[in-house]
Amino acid sequence: GDQQLWYNRGYANGMLLALMRLGQTEHLGQRQPDDVDELAGQLAMPWGKAYRHGEAMGSRETEEITGNQPT
């Protein structure tokens, strides 16, 4: 239930999703995004909201840092 850990996991997932959208899959190795179905029951909880916020920030900041916009 530690919200910071959930935020961090969401941030990492957001980075992964952004890199996938930007076509940078060759740099991801075996990493796969989190299964949304497994998280579905948690997303309404405070830690689930922290996860989603982290995911949004990780995605946005990855796009900003790479200087790319999603396609």
CSV table of C-alpha atoms in Angstrom, one decimal:
chain,number,residue,atom,x,y,z
A,1,GLY,CA,0.0,0.0,0.0
A,2,ASP,CA,3.0,2.4,-0.1
A,3,GLN,CA,1.9,5.0,-2.6
A,4,GLN,CA,5.5,6.1,-3.4
A,5,LEU,CA,6.3,2.5,-4.6
A,6,TRP,CA,3.2,2.4,-6.7
A,7,TYR,CA,4.0,5.9,-8.2
A,8,ASN,CA,7.5,4.7,-9.0
A,9,ARG,CA,6.2,1.5,-10.7
A,10,GLY,CA,3.7,3.6,-12.7
A,11,TYR,CA,6.4,6.0,-13.7
A,12,ALA,CA,8.6,3.2,-15.0
A,13,ASN,CA,5.6,1.7,-16.9
A,14,GLY,CA,4.9,5.1,-18.4
A,15,MET,CA,8.5,5.4,-19.6
A,16,LEU,CA,8.2,2.0,-21.2
A,17,LEU,CA,4.9,2.8,-22.9
A,18,ALA,CA,6.3,6.1,-24.2
A,19,LEU,CA,9.4,4.4,-25.6
A,20,MET,CA,7.2,1.8,-27.3
A,21,ARG,CA,5.0,4.5,-28.9
A,22,LEU,CA,8.2,6.3,-30.1
A,23,GLY,CA,9.4,3.1,-31.8
A,24,GLN,CA,12.3,2.6,-29.4
A,25,THR,CA,11.6,-1.1,-28.6
A,26,GLU,CA,15.1,-2.2,-29.5
A,27,HIS,CA,16.3,-0.6,-26.3
A,28,LEU,CA,13.8,-2.3,-24.0
A,29,GLY,CA,15.1,-5.8,-23.9
A,30,GLN,CA,12.6,-8.2,-22.5
A,31,ARG,CA,10.7,-5.5,-20.6
A,32,GLN,CA,6.9,-5.5,-21.1
A,33,PRO,CA,4.3,-3.1,-19.8
A,34,ASP,CA,2.3,-4.0,-16.8
A,35,ASP,CA,-0.9,-5.9,-17.4
A,36,VAL,CA,-3.8,-3.5,-16.9
A,37,ASP,CA,-6.2,-6.3,-16.1
A,38,GLU,CA,-4.1,-7.3,-13.1
A,39,LEU,CA,-4.2,-3.7,-11.8
A,40,ALA,CA,-7.8,-3.0,-12.5
A,41,GLY,CA,-9.0,-3.7,-9.0
A,42,GLN,CA,-6.4,-1.4,-7.5
A,43,LEU,CA,-6.8,1.7,-9.7
A,44,ALA,CA,-9.6,3.3,-7.7
A,45,MET,CA,-7.6,3.1,-4.5
A,46,PRO,CA,-5.1,5.8,-3.4
A,47,TRP,CA,-2.1,3.7,-4.4
A,48,GLY,CA,-3.8,2.9,-7.8
A,49,LYS,CA,-4.2,6.7,-8.4
A,50,ALA,CA,-0.6,7.2,-7.5
A,51,TYR,CA,0.3,4.5,-10.0
A,52,ARG,CA,-1.7,6.2,-12.8
A,53,HIS,CA,-0.2,9.6,-12.0
A,54,GLY,CA,3.3,8.1,-12.1
A,55,GLU,CA,2.5,6.5,-15.4
A,56,ALA,CA,1.3,9.8,-16.9
A,57,MET,CA,4.4,11.6,-15.6
A,58,GLY,CA,6.8,9.0,-16.8
A,59,SER,CA,5.3,8.9,-20.2
A,60,ARG,CA,5.2,12.7,-20.6
A,61,GLU,CA,8.7,13.3,-19.3
A,62,THR,CA,10.1,10.5,-21.5
A,63,GLU,CA,8.6,12.2,-24.5
A,64,GLU,CA,10.0,15.6,-23.4
A,65,ILE,CA,13.5,14.2,-22.7
A,66,THR,CA,13.7,12.4,-26.1
A,67,GLY,CA,12.4,15.5,-27.9
A,68,ASN,CA,9.8,13.4,-29.6
A,69,GLN,CA,6.1,13.4,-29.7
A,70,PRO,CA,4.2,10.1,-29.8
A,71,THR,CA,3.1,9.0,-33.3
